Amino acid sequence: MQPKLKMRLGDLLVHEKVISSEQLQQALSSQKETGRKLGHTLVDLNMVTEDRLLSFLAQQLNVPLIDISQKQLSTHTVKLLPEVQARRFRALVLEDLGDKLLVGMGDPADLAALDAISNILPKPVTVAVVKEAQLLNAYDNVYRRTDDIVAFAKELGEETSDEGDFEFITGATGEQDTAVARLLQSIFEDAVQTKASDIHIEPDEGMLRIRQRVDGVLQENTIPERNIASALVLRLKLMSGLDISERRLPQDGRTQIKIKGHSIDVRVSTMPVQNGESVVMRLLDQSAGILTLEQTGMPNTMLHRFRKLLHRPHGMILVTGPTGSGKTTTLYGALSELNQASVKIITVEDPVEYRLPRINQVQTNKKIGLDFSNVLRTTLRQDPDIIMVGEMRDHETVEIGLRGALTGHLVLSTLHTNDAISSAIRLLDMGAPGYLAASSLRAIVAQRLVRRNCDNCQVDYEPNAEEQVWLSSLDSDMSNVRFKRGTGCQNCNHTGYRGRVGVFELLEMTESMMNALKNNDTTEFSQVARLSPGYAPLAKMALTYAKMGITSVDEVLKLIEMVAEDEVVEETEQTVEAEVKGDESEGLSLEVEPNG
C-alpha cells in the first residue's frame, strides 16, 4: 500500500508546529525561485534539520527511517531498478523481502515517483525514508561498471580470437569498433565513480587484470578473456598518439576524455611484460579544479607560516616526499594563490599535469634536448618573478635553481626524499655547494597522504599494548584520548576509509642551520633542525590527526614504518657512497674481475 500524507507537507509541518506559518510562506517564495522541493528548501533555509524532517515524514507516513550506510546491499537486488531511474527518482532498492521489495526514497511522499518505480520493479513495493546524501553516495558504490566491463569484455573476446589481431583494431568498424569503445568507456566510468587516481591494465596468464588505485590502495577486477588485452592496448595507443606498431619498448603518451561531465586528462604509460603489454593510466580530473592550500589538510598555523614564505620575493622552497604523496597538488595550490596579473610565473614540468591560466608552462622533452637544466637556463632570461621546477633531478638543475633563487627569484620545486631534514642534506649530496644551499634555501615541506576514517562507520578504538608503545614514543601524554577507526560500510566500499588528507612537516631555515650547511656539517644541521621551533615530524602530525578522529592508529603506524624504512635505505646509501669514495681515494679498483 502506498504511503499518503493526510494534507500537504508544508501545512502538516505548520499544524504540528515544526515550522511557523511565516516560515512556510518564506519557503514557498524561495521554492518558486529555485524550483527545488519544499523539503529541500526548508533544510537549505535552516528552518528544519534534515534529520528532523525525515523523522517527521517517517512518523507521518508510518514507514521506517533507514540508515543505508550501515546496510549490506545486494548488487543483484539494487540493480532491479536501473541506475537512470534510481537517480531520477532518488530511490534505491534496499532489500528483497520475498513477496515485496523494500525501496528507500529521499521523498516517499512523491507519489508520481513511487508509481513510476512500482511499474518498473517486478514485485510490489514497500517504502522506507533515507537521507538523500546517503543515496547519492550509494549510487557510485552500488552501480559500479564491473558487470558492464565483464559483459563488454566477453563480447569483444568473441569477436577476436587472435590476441595479435592487429587488423581488428586498426581497421575495425561497426560492431567490432563499438565493443572496444564501450569496454573502455565502462572502465573509465567505473574509475571516475570510485575516484580512482590510476587504472592498471595487466595481461596475465589466462586472464586480464584491471586494477584501480583508490585512496592509495589498488582494487582488482579480473577478466577471463585475456585475448582482448592487445585490442585494448592498441586502442589506447591510438587515443594517446603512440606508435601502435612498437611493442618492444615502453612508451608514454597523453589523451583527454569526457566522462559524466568530467574532463579527464589521461597520462598513458605502456611497458612490455611477459604476457604482452602493461598499461598504466594516471587520471587527472581537470573539471575538479586545483585544490586550494586549505583543502590539502595543512594545519592553520603551518599554513600561515607557509603563506608568509610564499610571499617572500626570492629564495627556494622545496616540497618533498615519495611518488604519490601529493607534492604536485601542494605546489599547484601555491601557484594558484600566487597567480596574479602583476606576477610572471614560469613552470618547467615533466609532464604538465594541470593547465593554469596566465602561467607559462613548459613540458620537457629529452628526445630533443629540452631537459630541465636547458629549459631552466632559458627561463631565467624570460624575466620571471616565480619559477616552478617539477623536480630537482641532477646536479646541474639543482645548481641553476639555487642560483636563480639567489638572484632574486622565488623558486618552487620537489625532491624525492624521506623528510624535510634529509632534503637539505640531499642537495649537498647532489653536488650543490654548501654556501649556495645556505644562501638560497628558505624552507622545506615534507608530506605524506593518510586515509581518512569514514564518517559513517567510525567507532571508538582502543590500541593494543604494542600500538600503545609506538604511539607513546611520539607523545607521552596519551591520557583521555579516544581514537577512531572505520568498521566498513556501503559509503566507503567496506574499507573503513573514505578519501585522504595530507600530513606535513615544515622546516624553516635558521641562521644556525645555514651555518651548518655552509660548513657541509650534515650532523650539526640535523641536530639543529630537529630542535628548531615550530618543527614537528610527520608521524607526530599524523598522531594529532588520529587523536582528532580524522585518521586511524593503523595509518599512523604505517607512516611510522614507512619513514623508518626510508631512513634505513638512506643511511645504507650514504654508507655505500662513503665506502666507494674511500676506495677511490686509496686508488683501489672497483671493477669486478672476470672468473678464472
XYZ file of C-alpha atoms in Angstrom:
596
model
C 0.000 0.000 0.000
C 1.335 3.427 -0.931
C 2.022 5.871 1.939
C -0.026 9.066 1.837
C 0.026 12.312 3.754
C -3.338 13.496 5.070
C -2.504 17.040 3.989
C 0.286 18.841 2.134
C 3.736 18.644 3.747
C 4.014 22.389 4.454
C 0.585 22.593 6.087
C 1.288 19.471 8.111
C 4.604 20.896 9.380
C 2.794 24.073 10.456
C -0.021 22.076 12.059
C 2.476 20.044 14.105
C 4.363 23.290 14.973
C 7.614 22.132 13.371
C 7.704 25.441 11.464
C 5.640 28.643 11.647
C 3.210 29.941 9.013
C 5.637 32.801 8.256
C 8.460 30.329 7.645
C 6.239 28.301 5.322
C 5.386 31.385 3.241
C 9.073 32.348 3.067
C 9.983 28.798 1.987
C 7.239 28.732 -0.662
C 8.515 32.044 -2.101
C 12.049 30.677 -2.222
C 10.778 27.456 -3.794
C 9.247 29.389 -6.686
C 12.667 30.919 -7.445
C 14.782 27.762 -7.108
C 12.330 25.119 -8.309
C 13.512 22.750 -5.557
C 11.147 20.625 -3.494
C 9.730 22.157 -0.327
C 11.593 19.767 1.975
C 14.954 20.676 0.421
C 14.082 24.364 0.591
C 13.239 24.172 4.302
C 16.551 22.426 5.026
C 18.506 24.912 2.856
C 16.935 27.826 4.765
C 17.856 26.180 8.099
C 14.200 26.166 9.158
C 14.409 22.462 9.979
C 17.248 19.942 10.024
C 17.251 17.069 7.553
C 17.147 14.524 10.395
C 14.132 16.226 11.970
C 12.319 16.455 8.635
C 12.942 12.810 7.730
C 11.929 11.585 11.189
C 8.731 13.632 10.890
C 7.999 12.197 7.429
C 8.644 8.629 8.584
C 6.313 9.109 11.533
C 3.530 10.679 9.485
C 3.732 8.091 6.706
C 4.197 5.221 9.167
C 7.296 3.964 7.321
C 10.786 3.175 8.692
C 13.725 5.600 8.612
C 16.768 3.601 7.478
C 20.487 4.432 7.626
C 21.661 2.783 4.396
C 25.336 3.452 5.147
C 25.177 0.616 7.690
C 23.177 -1.726 5.457
C 24.652 -4.533 3.363
C 23.187 -4.108 -0.109
C 22.884 -6.873 -2.696
C 24.096 -5.742 -6.109
C 21.558 -8.025 -7.830
C 18.675 -6.596 -5.796
C 19.770 -2.983 -6.229
C 20.031 -3.335 -9.993
C 16.384 -4.375 -10.289
C 15.884 -0.614 -10.552
C 18.091 0.754 -13.373
C 20.564 3.467 -12.420
C 18.921 6.140 -14.594
C 15.563 5.738 -12.845
C 17.186 5.369 -9.423
C 18.985 8.700 -9.765
C 15.960 10.399 -11.357
C 13.521 9.376 -8.599
C 16.105 9.463 -5.772
C 15.356 5.863 -4.845
C 17.231 2.632 -4.147
C 16.075 -0.988 -3.768
C 17.364 -1.879 -0.294
C 16.141 -5.435 0.217
C 14.151 -8.293 -1.298
C 11.594 -9.255 1.371
C 10.300 -12.241 -0.602
C 6.824 -11.146 -1.610
C 7.807 -7.454 -1.971
C 10.768 -5.115 -2.339
C 11.908 -2.548 0.247
C 12.715 0.714 -1.555
C 14.436 3.651 0.142
C 13.359 7.096 -1.068
C 14.524 10.607 -0.273
C 10.933 11.823 -0.625
C 8.459 8.953 -0.089
C 5.561 11.429 -0.367
C 6.338 11.851 -4.080
C 3.510 9.686 -5.385
C 4.385 10.173 -9.066
C 7.900 8.816 -8.470
C 6.525 5.946 -6.382
C 4.065 4.966 -9.135
C 6.800 5.003 -11.766
C 9.086 2.843 -9.584
C 6.251 0.380 -8.896
C 5.681 -0.037 -12.644
C 9.372 -0.803 -13.254
C 10.001 -3.279 -10.418
C 8.850 -6.915 -10.697
C 7.330 -7.076 -7.183
C 5.107 -4.858 -5.027
C 6.930 -2.056 -3.240
C 7.126 -1.063 0.430
C 8.819 2.257 1.186
C 11.421 3.495 3.681
C 12.777 7.008 4.236
C 16.513 7.555 3.636
C 18.819 10.554 3.526
C 19.333 11.909 0.022
C 23.066 12.432 0.652
C 23.383 8.734 1.518
C 21.538 7.836 -1.669
C 23.926 9.879 -3.804
C 26.933 8.253 -2.135
C 25.447 4.787 -2.538
C 24.816 5.180 -6.273
C 28.527 5.428 -7.094
C 29.293 2.378 -4.960
C 26.477 0.020 -5.956
C 26.022 0.948 -9.607
C 29.605 0.024 -10.435
C 30.541 -0.743 -14.049
C 32.120 -4.100 -13.213
C 29.241 -6.091 -14.738
C 29.362 -3.954 -17.886
C 33.135 -4.366 -18.100
C 32.831 -8.174 -17.905
C 29.983 -8.225 -20.431
C 31.736 -5.985 -22.973
C 34.983 -7.908 -22.497
C 33.163 -11.159 -23.254
C 31.562 -9.613 -26.339
C 34.922 -8.336 -27.552
C 36.572 -11.683 -26.799
C 34.049 -13.479 -29.017
C 34.766 -11.100 -31.894
C 38.531 -11.586 -31.875
C 40.174 -14.948 -31.295
C 43.737 -13.884 -32.018
C 45.483 -11.794 -29.378
C 47.675 -10.258 -32.024
C 44.793 -9.332 -34.304
C 46.362 -6.065 -35.477
C 43.908 -5.590 -38.338
C 40.976 -5.973 -35.973
C 41.730 -2.706 -34.203
C 43.330 -0.605 -36.914
C 40.613 -1.418 -39.389
C 37.706 -2.152 -37.093
C 34.321 -0.746 -37.955
C 30.744 -1.195 -36.827
C 30.138 -3.696 -34.025
C 33.812 -4.546 -33.520
C 34.837 -0.938 -33.052
C 31.842 -0.317 -30.769
C 32.778 -3.239 -28.496
C 36.234 -1.800 -27.738
C 34.848 1.702 -27.250
C 32.108 0.508 -24.886
C 34.570 -1.545 -22.839
C 36.951 1.406 -22.415
C 34.020 3.719 -21.670
C 32.901 1.389 -18.881
C 36.428 1.136 -17.452
C 36.784 4.925 -17.352
C 33.279 5.465 -15.943
C 33.936 2.982 -13.150
C 37.222 4.706 -12.323
C 35.592 8.155 -12.209
C 32.769 6.864 -9.973
C 35.232 5.416 -7.465
C 37.510 8.496 -7.696
C 40.437 6.308 -8.770
C 43.756 8.057 -9.391
C 45.173 5.314 -11.664
C 43.974 2.457 -13.866
C 46.262 -0.569 -14.398
C 45.605 -2.929 -17.328
C 47.803 -6.001 -16.845
C 47.736 -9.123 -19.043
C 48.407 -12.249 -17.015
C 48.483 -15.934 -17.847
C 44.902 -16.923 -18.659
C 43.313 -13.620 -17.588
C 43.378 -9.851 -17.815
C 43.638 -7.828 -14.607
C 42.101 -4.353 -14.412
C 43.084 -2.616 -11.195
C 42.228 0.821 -9.840
C 44.096 2.794 -7.205
C 41.524 4.278 -4.824
C 42.794 6.274 -1.817
C 46.266 4.903 -2.495
C 45.201 1.219 -2.452
C 44.723 -0.990 -5.525
C 41.359 -2.699 -6.085
C 41.312 -5.601 -8.549
C 38.871 -6.878 -11.152
C 39.832 -9.918 -13.255
C 38.544 -10.797 -16.732
C 38.998 -14.307 -18.186
C 39.188 -13.036 -21.799
C 42.944 -12.342 -21.901
C 42.889 -12.252 -25.715
C 41.291 -8.784 -25.610
C 44.380 -7.243 -23.950
C 46.057 -6.449 -27.263
C 42.873 -4.810 -28.579
C 42.639 -2.551 -25.525
C 46.307 -1.586 -25.633
C 46.239 -0.775 -29.336
C 43.129 1.382 -28.963
C 44.700 3.261 -26.031
C 47.856 3.804 -28.099
C 45.782 5.255 -30.919
C 43.969 7.548 -28.477
C 47.201 8.827 -26.926
C 49.229 9.247 -30.108
C 51.692 6.389 -29.518
C 53.363 4.117 -32.070
C 50.926 1.210 -32.439
C 53.488 -0.962 -34.232
C 56.045 -0.750 -31.388
C 55.531 -3.425 -28.740
C 59.101 -3.984 -27.567
C 59.783 -0.611 -25.939
C 57.977 1.406 -23.243
C 56.049 4.470 -24.466
C 54.431 7.487 -22.799
C 51.516 9.474 -24.146
C 48.545 11.565 -23.215
C 44.897 11.955 -24.147
C 41.748 13.688 -22.936
C 38.335 12.150 -22.394
C 34.981 13.384 -21.121
C 33.119 11.126 -18.684
C 29.847 12.122 -16.998
C 30.604 15.811 -17.256
C 34.188 15.346 -16.025
C 37.014 16.446 -18.295
C 39.735 13.874 -17.581
C 43.367 14.257 -18.629
C 44.814 10.746 -19.048
C 48.562 10.119 -18.898
C 49.281 6.770 -20.556
C 52.374 4.638 -19.931
C 52.919 1.300 -21.708
C 55.546 -1.285 -20.827
C 56.321 -4.703 -22.406
C 55.833 -7.531 -19.889
C 55.947 -11.316 -20.100
C 52.354 -11.752 -21.262
C 52.024 -8.713 -23.527
C 51.970 -5.011 -22.698
C 51.004 -3.468 -19.382
C 49.286 -0.073 -19.421
C 49.025 2.360 -16.505
C 46.851 5.438 -16.846
C 47.029 8.369 -14.425
C 43.688 10.192 -14.301
C 43.690 13.939 -13.685
C 40.237 15.444 -13.299
C 40.617 18.877 -14.881
C 36.982 19.798 -14.184
C 37.513 19.340 -10.428
C 39.845 22.338 -10.395
C 43.021 22.846 -8.393
C 42.850 22.161 -4.678
C 43.424 25.220 -2.515
C 46.088 25.098 0.183
C 43.317 24.846 2.805
C 41.953 21.730 1.091
C 45.306 19.915 1.268
C 44.858 19.431 5.025
C 47.720 21.685 6.127
C 47.000 22.926 9.692
C 46.164 26.620 10.046
C 49.308 27.554 11.998
C 51.554 25.819 9.458
C 49.523 27.251 6.578
C 50.063 30.775 7.909
C 53.848 30.207 8.056
C 53.889 28.634 4.592
C 51.970 31.552 3.074
C 54.434 34.046 4.551
C 57.264 32.094 2.887
C 55.442 32.054 -0.450
C 55.125 35.843 -0.471
C 58.833 36.467 0.055
C 60.436 37.963 -3.070
C 63.152 35.325 -3.527
C 64.585 32.065 -2.239
C 63.933 28.355 -2.781
C 61.085 26.362 -1.229
C 61.177 22.577 -1.620
C 58.222 20.187 -1.287
C 59.418 16.633 -0.690
C 58.049 13.129 -0.365
C 57.754 9.863 -2.331
C 55.749 9.452 -5.535
C 52.029 9.848 -4.887
C 52.387 11.874 -1.692
C 50.623 14.955 -3.081
C 53.667 17.174 -3.717
C 52.405 18.441 -7.071
C 48.968 19.197 -5.605
C 50.562 21.349 -2.904
C 52.699 23.219 -5.439
C 49.751 23.844 -7.752
C 47.779 25.128 -4.790
C 50.632 27.528 -4.034
C 50.852 28.646 -7.687
C 47.097 29.310 -7.796
C 47.483 31.620 -4.819
C 50.467 33.429 -6.337
C 48.920 33.685 -9.815
C 48.232 37.400 -10.352
C 48.405 39.763 -13.317
C 51.351 41.574 -11.715
C 53.480 38.418 -11.400
C 55.272 36.442 -14.123
C 55.270 32.693 -13.379
C 57.025 30.035 -15.451
C 56.885 26.290 -14.733
C 59.154 23.545 -16.067
C 57.433 20.164 -15.737
C 57.549 16.566 -16.909
C 54.722 16.325 -17.727
C 52.446 19.351 -17.307
C 49.652 17.968 -15.116
C 47.159 20.822 -14.818
C 46.748 23.779 -17.169
C 46.736 27.092 -15.333
C 45.715 30.400 -16.962
C 48.312 33.185 -17.219
C 51.134 30.826 -16.184
C 53.745 29.875 -18.818
C 54.057 26.093 -18.543
C 56.871 24.267 -20.344
C 56.981 20.495 -20.758
C 60.437 18.950 -21.019
C 61.359 16.658 -23.911
C 64.626 14.762 -23.573
C 64.479 13.479 -27.160
C 65.178 16.965 -28.496
C 67.449 18.059 -25.633
C 64.735 20.018 -23.852
C 65.624 18.832 -20.351
C 65.196 20.586 -17.001
C 68.602 22.274 -16.955
C 68.347 23.612 -20.525
C 64.819 24.942 -20.054
C 65.760 26.434 -16.689
C 68.609 28.453 -18.205
C 66.237 29.940 -20.784
C 63.576 30.512 -18.131
C 65.904 32.796 -16.179
C 66.221 35.017 -19.293
C 62.415 35.353 -19.551
C 62.204 37.856 -16.669
C 60.145 35.639 -14.319
C 59.221 36.505 -10.743
C 58.420 32.921 -9.787
C 59.777 29.660 -11.223
C 58.406 26.214 -10.521
C 60.693 23.287 -11.398
C 58.879 19.940 -11.494
C 61.722 18.058 -9.837
C 65.349 18.569 -8.819
C 66.802 15.576 -10.650
C 70.524 16.257 -11.109
C 73.425 18.430 -10.020
C 73.041 20.891 -12.879
C 69.327 21.518 -12.277
C 69.934 21.927 -8.537
C 72.703 24.473 -9.020
C 70.811 26.524 -11.614
C 67.720 26.516 -9.389
C 69.692 27.622 -6.327
C 71.450 30.392 -8.278
C 68.082 31.537 -9.638
C 66.789 31.770 -6.064
C 69.900 33.691 -5.067
C 69.494 36.242 -7.877
C 66.024 37.464 -6.924
C 63.554 34.744 -7.978
C 61.178 32.657 -5.916
C 61.890 29.040 -6.915
C 59.498 26.209 -6.040
C 60.435 22.591 -6.658
C 60.109 18.997 -5.476
C 62.592 16.413 -4.294
C 62.166 12.694 -3.646
C 63.439 12.452 -0.085
C 62.363 10.963 3.209
C 61.696 14.103 5.244
C 62.425 17.820 5.437
C 65.768 17.483 7.216
C 67.225 14.939 4.793
C 66.178 17.125 1.833
C 68.720 19.854 2.614
C 71.397 17.186 3.060
C 70.397 15.634 -0.284
C 71.157 18.935 -2.040
C 74.738 18.703 -0.732
C 74.932 15.039 -1.791
C 73.858 16.104 -5.300
C 76.868 18.393 -5.511
C 75.383 21.761 -4.510
C 77.979 23.979 -2.801
C 77.182 24.436 0.896
C 77.357 28.216 0.726
C 74.888 28.262 -2.186
C 72.366 25.988 -0.451
C 72.630 28.025 2.752
C 72.101 31.334 0.942
C 69.204 30.197 -1.281
C 67.154 27.659 0.655
C 64.318 29.209 2.678
C 62.111 26.299 3.714
C 61.296 22.622 3.104
C 57.863 21.000 3.307
C 57.726 17.209 3.606
C 54.414 15.432 3.181
C 52.565 12.133 3.006
C 48.926 11.184 2.449
C 46.981 9.186 5.033
C 43.500 7.767 4.597
C 40.562 9.438 6.338
C 38.256 7.464 8.592
C 34.815 7.013 7.066
C 32.450 9.400 8.880
C 29.526 6.995 8.559
C 31.002 3.911 10.179
C 33.775 5.085 12.503
C 33.696 3.782 16.073
C 35.907 4.152 19.150
C 39.126 2.137 19.057
C 41.429 1.086 21.894
C 45.054 0.487 20.751
C 46.659 -2.762 21.919
C 49.786 -2.855 24.099
C 52.237 -2.901 21.171
C 50.490 0.009 19.460
C 50.488 1.959 22.733
C 54.292 1.637 22.907
C 54.726 3.030 19.390
C 52.290 5.863 19.976
C 53.862 6.762 23.333
C 57.229 7.143 21.585
C 55.683 10.066 19.700
C 53.686 11.574 22.560
C 53.998 10.552 26.202
C 50.649 12.082 27.112
C 48.080 9.605 25.786
C 45.536 10.017 28.577
C 41.888 10.704 27.745
C 42.481 10.115 24.018
C 39.647 8.440 22.104
C 40.895 7.012 18.839
C 38.552 6.133 15.975
C 38.541 3.616 13.161
C 36.080 2.732 10.400
C 34.348 -0.627 10.550
C 33.404 -0.595 6.851
C 30.080 0.357 5.297
C 28.385 0.983 1.972
C 29.708 4.555 1.755
C 33.372 3.536 1.986
C 33.047 0.303 -0.010
C 33.573 -1.553 3.293
C 37.183 -0.354 3.672
C 36.639 1.874 6.723
C 38.247 4.796 4.879
C 36.932 7.454 2.537
C 39.315 9.986 0.980
C 42.803 11.044 2.057
C 44.331 14.005 3.867
C 47.849 15.425 3.785
C 50.292 15.101 6.684
C 53.024 17.746 6.674
C 56.202 18.915 8.355
C 57.629 22.388 7.731
C 61.269 23.242 8.302
C 62.206 26.933 8.065
C 65.891 27.733 7.720
C 67.532 29.472 10.674
C 70.956 31.071 10.981
C 72.333 28.028 12.822
C 71.130 25.715 10.051
C 72.619 27.987 7.371
C 75.998 27.945 9.125
C 75.921 24.135 9.299
C 75.161 23.926 5.567
C 77.955 26.392 4.731
C 80.388 24.138 6.585
C 78.932 20.995 4.979
C 78.306 19.698 8.513
C 75.281 17.426 7.995
C 75.336 16.058 11.567
C 75.183 19.544 13.076
C 72.467 20.528 10.605
C 70.293 17.542 11.586
C 70.677 18.231 15.304
C 69.881 21.937 14.992
C 66.930 21.305 12.648
C 65.270 18.801 14.990
C 65.392 21.339 17.834
C 64.193 24.296 15.752
C 60.970 25.990 16.920
C 57.835 25.071 15.009
C 59.287 21.829 13.622
C 57.382 18.584 14.256
C 57.987 15.299 12.391
C 55.421 13.793 10.035
C 54.445 10.972 12.381
C 53.615 13.409 15.170
C 51.181 15.316 12.948
C 49.621 12.024 11.848
C 49.149 11.141 15.521
C 47.442 14.508 16.069
C 45.007 13.657 13.273
C 44.391 10.241 14.860
C 43.627 11.919 18.196
C 41.099 14.126 16.385
C 39.441 11.050 14.835
C 40.415 12.078 11.286
C 42.552 9.001 10.660
C 43.215 5.670 12.350
C 46.011 4.292 14.513
C 46.800 1.839 11.677
C 47.541 4.733 9.318
C 49.825 6.376 11.900
C 51.780 3.168 12.454
C 52.017 2.602 8.699
C 53.511 6.090 8.339
C 55.996 5.454 11.175
C 57.068 2.212 9.486
C 57.372 3.887 6.074
C 59.536 6.729 7.396
C 61.701 4.296 9.378
C 62.277 2.123 6.268
C 63.179 5.214 4.229
C 65.731 6.247 6.882
C 67.379 2.792 6.786
C 67.610 2.926 2.972
C 69.006 6.455 3.100
C 71.627 5.541 5.732
C 72.638 2.487 3.669
C 73.029 4.601 0.518
C 75.165 7.140 2.389
C 77.355 4.347 3.872
C 77.901 2.753 0.457
C 78.702 6.152 -1.071
C 81.224 6.886 1.690
C 82.874 3.467 1.204
C 83.086 3.966 -2.570
C 84.659 7.420 -2.095
C 87.119 5.910 0.389
C 88.106 3.143 -2.026
C 88.547 5.665 -4.829
C 90.783 7.883 -2.668
C 93.008 4.880 -1.919
C 93.288 4.127 -5.619
C 91.559 0.747 -5.421
C 89.896 -0.720 -8.491
C 86.132 -1.081 -8.209
C 85.818 -3.198 -11.347
C 84.792 -6.850 -10.997
C 87.401 -9.232 -12.363
C 86.225 -11.971 -14.747
C 86.062 -15.514 -13.373
C 89.129 -17.667 -13.910
